[in-house]
Coordinates of C-alpha atoms in Angstrom, one line a residue:
M3 CA 134.7 72.6 90.3
I4 CA 135.9 71.9 86.7
G5 CA 133.8 73.4 83.9
R6 CA 130.2 72.2 84.1
P7 CA 127.8 73.7 86.6
S8 CA 125.9 71.4 88.8
H9 CA 122.2 71.3 88.1
A10 CA 121.4 71.1 91.9
S11 CA 123.0 73.5 94.3
D12 CA 122.9 73.9 98.0
L13 CA 122.8 77.5 98.8
S14 CA 122.3 77.1 102.5
S15 CA 124.9 76.7 105.2
G16 CA 124.9 74.1 108.0
D17 CA 124.4 74.9 111.5
G18 CA 127.5 73.2 112.7
A19 CA 129.8 70.3 112.1
G20 CA 127.9 67.2 111.1
E21 CA 124.5 68.8 111.1
R22 CA 122.4 68.4 108.0
R23 CA 121.7 71.5 106.0
L24 CA 118.4 72.9 105.1
P25 CA 117.1 72.0 101.6
A26 CA 118.7 73.6 98.6
G27 CA 117.8 77.2 98.0
L28 CA 117.0 77.9 101.6
D29 CA 119.4 80.2 103.5
S30 CA 120.1 79.3 107.1
R31 CA 120.1 83.0 108.2
V32 CA 116.7 83.7 106.5
A33 CA 115.3 80.5 108.0
A34 CA 116.4 81.5 111.5
L35 CA 115.0 85.0 111.3
S36 CA 111.7 83.7 109.8
L37 CA 111.3 81.2 112.6
A38 CA 112.2 83.9 115.2
A39 CA 109.5 86.1 113.7
L40 CA 106.9 83.3 113.8
L41 CA 107.8 82.5 117.4
L42 CA 107.6 86.2 118.4
I43 CA 104.2 86.6 116.7
G44 CA 102.8 83.5 118.4
A45 CA 104.1 84.7 121.8
L46 CA 102.6 88.1 121.5
M47 CA 99.2 86.8 120.4
G48 CA 99.2 84.1 123.1
S49 CA 100.2 86.6 125.8
L50 CA 97.0 88.5 125.2
N51 CA 95.1 85.7 126.9
L52 CA 96.9 86.5 130.1
L53 CA 95.1 89.9 130.1
V54 CA 91.6 88.5 129.6
D55 CA 89.7 87.2 132.6
G56 CA 88.1 83.8 132.3
V57 CA 90.3 82.4 129.5
L58 CA 92.9 80.6 131.5
R59 CA 92.4 78.0 134.2
D60 CA 93.2 79.3 137.7
G61 CA 96.2 78.1 139.6
A62 CA 98.9 76.0 137.9
G63 CA 97.3 76.4 134.5
R64 CA 97.9 80.2 134.4
W65 CA 101.5 79.7 135.5
A66 CA 102.2 77.0 133.0
Y67 CA 100.7 79.1 130.2
A68 CA 102.8 82.1 131.2
A69 CA 105.9 79.9 131.3
T70 CA 105.1 78.6 127.8
M71 CA 104.8 82.1 126.4
A72 CA 108.1 83.0 128.1
L73 CA 109.7 80.0 126.4
L74 CA 108.5 81.3 123.0
F75 CA 110.0 84.7 123.6
A76 CA 113.3 83.2 124.7
L77 CA 113.5 80.9 121.6
S78 CA 112.6 83.8 119.4
A79 CA 115.4 85.9 120.9
H80 CA 117.9 83.0 120.7
L81 CA 117.3 82.6 116.9
A82 CA 117.3 86.3 116.2
I83 CA 120.7 86.6 117.9
R84 CA 122.2 83.4 116.6
R85 CA 120.9 83.9 113.0
R86 CA 121.5 80.4 111.8
V87 CA 119.6 77.1 112.1
G88 CA 120.0 73.6 110.7
Q89 CA 117.5 71.0 109.6
A90 CA 117.5 69.2 112.9
H91 CA 116.9 72.4 114.9
T92 CA 114.1 73.4 112.5
F93 CA 112.4 70.0 112.8
G94 CA 112.7 70.2 116.6
L95 CA 111.1 73.7 116.7
V96 CA 108.2 72.6 114.5
L97 CA 107.4 69.6 116.7
L98 CA 107.8 71.9 119.8
G99 CA 105.2 74.1 118.3
D100 CA 102.8 71.2 118.1
V101 CA 103.5 70.3 121.7
I102 CA 103.1 73.9 122.9
Y103 CA 99.7 74.0 121.3
L104 CA 98.7 71.0 123.3
V105 CA 100.0 72.6 126.5
V106 CA 98.0 75.8 125.7
V107 CA 94.8 73.7 125.2
L108 CA 95.3 72.1 128.7
C109 CA 95.7 75.6 130.3
I110 CA 92.5 77.1 128.7
E111 CA 89.0 76.8 130.0
D112 CA 87.3 76.7 126.6
P113 CA 89.7 75.4 123.9
L114 CA 87.1 75.5 121.1
R115 CA 86.7 79.2 121.7
Y116 CA 90.1 80.4 122.6
A117 CA 92.6 77.8 121.2
T118 CA 91.3 76.4 118.0
P119 CA 93.5 74.0 115.9
L120 CA 94.1 77.0 113.6
M121 CA 96.9 77.9 116.0
L122 CA 98.8 74.9 114.5
L123 CA 99.0 76.9 111.2
F124 CA 102.3 78.4 112.5
P125 CA 104.3 75.2 112.8
A126 CA 102.5 73.8 109.7
L127 CA 103.7 76.7 107.5
A128 CA 107.2 76.6 109.1
G129 CA 107.5 72.9 108.4
A130 CA 106.2 73.2 104.9
W131 CA 108.7 75.9 103.9
F132 CA 111.8 74.8 105.7
L133 CA 111.7 71.0 106.0
P134 CA 112.3 68.1 103.5
L135 CA 109.4 65.9 102.7
R136 CA 110.1 63.1 105.2
P137 CA 110.3 65.3 108.3
L138 CA 107.3 67.2 107.0
C139 CA 105.3 64.0 106.8
V140 CA 106.2 63.2 110.4
H141 CA 105.0 66.6 111.4
M142 CA 101.7 66.1 109.5
I143 CA 101.1 62.8 111.4
A144 CA 101.9 64.6 114.7
T145 CA 99.4 67.3 113.7
T146 CA 96.7 64.8 113.3
G147 CA 97.4 63.3 116.7
I148 CA 97.6 66.7 118.4
C149 CA 94.3 67.7 117.0
L150 CA 92.7 64.5 118.4
A151 CA 94.3 65.0 121.8
A152 CA 93.4 68.7 121.9
L153 CA 89.7 68.3 120.9
W154 CA 89.0 65.1 122.9
P155 CA 87.9 66.9 126.2
S156 CA 85.5 69.0 124.2
Y157 CA 83.5 66.2 122.6
D158 CA 81.4 63.5 124.1
S159 CA 80.8 61.7 120.8
A160 CA 83.6 59.8 119.2
V161 CA 82.2 60.4 115.8
G162 CA 82.0 64.1 116.4
L163 CA 85.6 64.1 117.7
I164 CA 86.9 62.2 114.7
V165 CA 85.1 64.3 112.2
Q166 CA 86.2 67.6 113.7
A167 CA 89.8 66.4 114.2
G168 CA 89.9 65.1 110.7
V169 CA 88.6 68.3 109.2
S170 CA 91.1 70.4 111.3
A171 CA 94.1 68.2 110.6
G172 CA 93.1 67.7 107.0
T173 CA 92.9 71.4 106.4
L174 CA 96.2 72.1 108.1
N175 CA 98.0 69.3 106.3
A176 CA 96.5 70.3 103.0
A177 CA 97.8 73.8 103.5
A178 CA 101.2 72.5 104.5
M179 CA 101.5 70.2 101.5
G180 CA 100.4 73.1 99.2
V181 CA 103.1 75.4 100.6
Y182 CA 105.6 72.5 100.3
L183 CA 104.8 71.9 96.6
L184 CA 104.9 75.7 95.9
R185 CA 108.3 75.8 97.7
Q186 CA 109.6 72.9 95.5
R187 CA 108.5 74.8 92.4
V188 CA 110.2 78.0 93.5
Q189 CA 113.4 76.1 94.4
R190 CA 113.5 74.5 91.0
L191 CA 113.1 77.8 89.3
L192 CA 115.8 79.4 91.5
V193 CA 118.3 76.5 90.7
A194 CA 117.5 76.7 87.0
T195 CA 118.0 80.5 87.0
E196 CA 121.3 80.2 88.9
T197 CA 122.5 77.5 86.5
L198 CA 121.6 79.6 83.5
S199 CA 123.3 82.7 84.9
H200 CA 126.5 80.7 85.4
Q201 CA 126.4 78.3 82.4
D202 CA 127.2 78.7 78.7
A203 CA 124.2 77.5 76.9
L204 CA 126.0 75.8 74.0
T205 CA 128.8 73.9 75.7
G206 CA 127.5 73.6 79.3
L207 CA 130.7 75.1 80.6
Y208 CA 130.9 78.0 83.1
N209 CA 130.6 81.4 81.6
R210 CA 132.4 84.8 82.0
R211 CA 130.1 85.9 84.8
Y212 CA 130.9 82.9 86.9
L213 CA 134.6 83.4 86.3
V214 CA 134.3 86.9 87.7
E215 CA 132.3 85.7 90.7
Q216 CA 134.8 83.1 91.6
A217 CA 137.9 85.3 91.3
P218 CA 137.9 86.5 94.9
R219 CA 137.5 82.9 96.2
M220 CA 140.3 81.5 94.0
W221 CA 142.6 84.5 94.7
G222 CA 142.1 84.2 98.4
Q223 CA 142.6 80.4 98.4
A224 CA 145.9 80.7 96.4
R225 CA 147.2 83.4 98.7
R226 CA 146.4 81.3 101.8
D227 CA 148.0 78.2 100.2
G228 CA 151.1 80.2 99.2
V229 CA 150.8 79.1 95.5
Q230 CA 150.6 81.0 92.2
L231 CA 147.5 81.4 90.1
S232 CA 147.7 80.5 86.4
A233 CA 145.3 81.6 83.6
M234 CA 145.3 79.8 80.3
V235 CA 143.6 81.3 77.3
L236 CA 142.7 78.8 74.6
D237 CA 141.7 79.9 71.2
L238 CA 140.6 77.4 68.5
D239 CA 142.7 77.7 65.4
H240 CA 140.9 78.5 62.1
F241 CA 137.5 78.1 63.7
K242 CA 136.0 80.9 61.5
R243 CA 137.1 79.0 58.4
L244 CA 135.5 75.8 59.8
N245 CA 132.2 77.7 60.3
D246 CA 132.3 79.3 56.9
E247 CA 133.1 76.0 55.1
F248 CA 130.8 73.6 56.9
G249 CA 128.2 75.8 58.7
H250 CA 127.5 76.9 62.2
A251 CA 125.9 73.6 63.2
V252 CA 129.2 71.9 62.6
G253 CA 131.0 74.6 64.5
D254 CA 128.7 74.2 67.4
S255 CA 129.2 70.4 67.4
V256 CA 133.0 71.0 67.5
L257 CA 132.7 73.4 70.4
R258 CA 130.7 70.8 72.4
A259 CA 133.2 68.1 71.6
V260 CA 136.1 70.4 72.7
A261 CA 134.3 71.2 75.9
R262 CA 133.8 67.5 76.7
S263 CA 137.4 66.8 76.0
L264 CA 138.7 69.7 78.1
T265 CA 136.4 68.8 81.0
G266 CA 138.1 65.5 81.2
A267 CA 141.5 67.0 81.0
V268 CA 141.5 69.8 83.6
R269 CA 142.1 69.1 87.3
P270 CA 139.1 68.9 89.7
A271 CA 140.0 72.3 91.3
D272 CA 140.4 74.1 88.0
L273 CA 137.8 76.5 86.6
L274 CA 137.1 76.0 82.9
A275 CA 134.9 78.7 81.3
R276 CA 133.9 79.8 77.8
T277 CA 134.3 83.5 77.6
G278 CA 133.0 84.0 74.1
G279 CA 133.2 82.6 70.6
E280 CA 135.9 80.0 70.3
E281 CA 137.9 81.3 73.3
L282 CA 138.1 79.5 76.6
V283 CA 139.8 80.2 79.9
V284 CA 141.2 77.8 82.5
L285 CA 142.0 79.3 85.9
G286 CA 143.8 77.2 88.5
S287 CA 146.6 77.2 91.1
V288 CA 150.1 76.0 90.4
G289 CA 153.1 75.5 92.6
V290 CA 155.7 76.2 89.8
V291 CA 155.4 77.5 86.3
A292 CA 156.4 74.0 84.9
E293 CA 153.2 72.6 86.4
G294 CA 151.2 75.1 84.3
R295 CA 153.1 74.2 81.2
R296 CA 152.4 70.5 81.6
L297 CA 148.7 71.2 82.1
A298 CA 148.6 73.5 79.1
E299 CA 150.2 70.8 76.9
R300 CA 147.6 68.3 78.2
L301 CA 144.8 70.7 77.3
R302 CA 146.3 71.2 73.8
L303 CA 146.4 67.5 73.2
A304 CA 142.8 67.2 74.5
V305 CA 141.6 69.7 72.0
A306 CA 143.5 68.1 69.2
N307 CA 142.0 64.7 70.0
A308 CA 138.5 65.9 70.3
R309 CA 136.1 64.9 67.5
S310 CA 132.6 66.1 66.8
D311 CA 129.8 63.7 65.9
D312 CA 130.7 64.3 62.2
G313 CA 134.4 63.6 62.8
H314 CA 135.6 67.2 62.5
A315 CA 138.5 68.4 64.6
V316 CA 140.4 71.5 65.5
T317 CA 143.6 72.6 67.3
A318 CA 144.1 75.3 69.9
S319 CA 146.7 77.9 70.6
I320 CA 147.2 78.4 74.3
G321 CA 148.7 81.3 76.2
I322 CA 149.7 81.0 79.9
A323 CA 150.2 83.6 82.5
V324 CA 151.2 83.1 86.1
A325 CA 150.9 85.5 89.1
R326 CA 151.3 85.3 92.8
P327 CA 148.3 86.9 94.6
V328 CA 149.2 90.0 96.7
E329 CA 147.4 91.0 99.8
G330 CA 145.1 94.0 99.3
E331 CA 144.7 93.9 95.5
D332 CA 141.4 93.7 93.8
P333 CA 140.9 90.1 92.8
V334 CA 138.7 90.8 89.8
A335 CA 141.0 93.5 88.4
A336 CA 144.0 91.2 89.1
L337 CA 142.2 88.3 87.3
W338 CA 141.7 90.3 84.1
R339 CA 145.3 91.5 84.2
L340 CA 146.3 87.9 84.4
V341 CA 143.9 86.9 81.6
D342 CA 145.1 89.8 79.4
R343 CA 148.7 88.6 79.7
A344 CA 147.6 85.0 78.9
D345 CA 145.7 86.4 75.9
A346 CA 148.8 88.2 74.7
A347 CA 150.8 85.0 75.0
M348 CA 148.1 83.2 73.0
Y349 CA 148.7 85.6 70.1
V350 CA 152.4 84.6 70.3
A351 CA 151.4 81.0 69.9
K352 CA 149.2 81.9 66.9
R353 CA 152.0 83.8 65.1
S354 CA 154.5 81.0 65.9
G355 CA 152.5 78.4 63.9
R356 CA 149.4 77.6 66.0
D357 CA 148.6 74.4 67.9
R358 CA 151.2 75.3 70.5
V359 CA 151.6 76.8 74.0
A360 CA 153.3 80.1 74.8
L361 CA 154.2 81.5 78.3
A362 CA 153.7 85.2 79.0
D363 CA 156.3 87.4 80.4
R364 CA 156.2 88.2 84.0
P365 CA 155.0 91.8 84.8
R366 CA 157.8 94.2 84.5
S367 CA 159.4 95.4 87.8
R368 CA 159.8 99.0 88.7
A369 CA 163.3 99.0 87.3
G370 CA 161.8 98.1 83.9
H371 CA 163.2 94.6 83.6
A372 CA 161.1 91.6 83.0
E373 CA 161.1 89.2 85.9
S374 CA 161.3 86.2 83.5
S375 CA 161.4 85.5 79.8
T376 CA 158.8 84.0 77.6
W377 CA 158.8 80.3 77.1
Q378 CA 157.7 80.5 73.5
R379 CA 160.0 83.0 72.0
G380 CA 158.5 85.9 70.1
H381 CA 157.5 89.5 70.4
A382 CA 154.8 89.3 73.0
P383 CA 151.7 91.5 72.6
G384 CA 151.4 93.9 75.5
S385 CA 155.2 94.3 75.9
A386 CA 157.2 97.3 74.7
G387 CA 156.8 98.0 71.0
W388 CA 153.4 96.2 70.7
S389 CA 150.6 98.6 69.9
E390 CA 146.9 98.2 69.7
T391 CA 147.1 98.5 65.9
S392 CA 149.5 95.6 65.7
R393 CA 147.3 93.5 68.0
A394 CA 144.4 94.2 65.7
V395 CA 146.5 93.0 62.7
G396 CA 147.3 89.9 64.7
S397 CA 143.6 89.3 65.3
A398 CA 142.8 89.5 61.6
E399 CA 145.3 86.8 60.9
L400 CA 143.5 84.3 63.2

């Protein structure tokens, strides 16, 4: 996870172990329900031919046609109940739609009148919206062959057959490719929008919103693994002075350098986010408190060693808070309680000389005793005797 959002995300879910997923931005449930709706519409429209005299061939043709419509109803019900579909299943359904059209043509007396190639628009649109380019191209080739096979009995002239099949297949394939290109554009916009909603524009790190969204997942994972969750609040020392003396462009360059350095220092499973100004938060799981201390020291050194393009550097004061997730608590509220404790410890580090790490007190028990002492000694903000006024004074000293 670390701190930089990926510029391509896969929002879909697979249909089973080892099955390839749908393209990015397509939800498996939505795809399944959409395909079910297309199959149902096709089955209902096709079933009307069973009620019209003279449309279907007598004998086996009528029974084959009825069985085909029943298959469409069954597939539609299956997808509607299952509500998930993978790429392989989608590709199979699209090709099955092509084959079903050919079966329908063979069962009808006058295909040009009652079963025009326009019926292939259903699988064409499904393939264009739900398949990657290579399977879609296979479907387009199949569409051309199906049009030739379906129209062949109706034409005595090879030229007329080729022209009509070419026009029909060309129209269907052009529509499919147009929808595919539109889908690609929409997906790029969705991915860009999602990235912007989760990404800090200046540093490229995750932002506060993403931190909140990931809280339930990280809280649940830590509870299942039986480990503690640590929050580290990093505040760059004298950053306002740097901005005032050298300008905001230099300050921005320093923030980007710090972000790059921290991204290389955090663990792969940690979440690094910029929550505002010169403040950053690192959220991750730890087995013991000492593990969190070691990580915080590594992050402190990473900030100290970071250099902007102009050679400017800063240090960071870091506060750590550790908590063990409890069943039934609100993960987001618990996250901010943890971050508030880490923020209070960060102020201890500031008052103790900056460029150091401070560990927050454990939450007080019902008996009123702290469960553990602070690592960096000092009067911790948020503990007894610390008021909002004194915190404001502390903020002014940063």
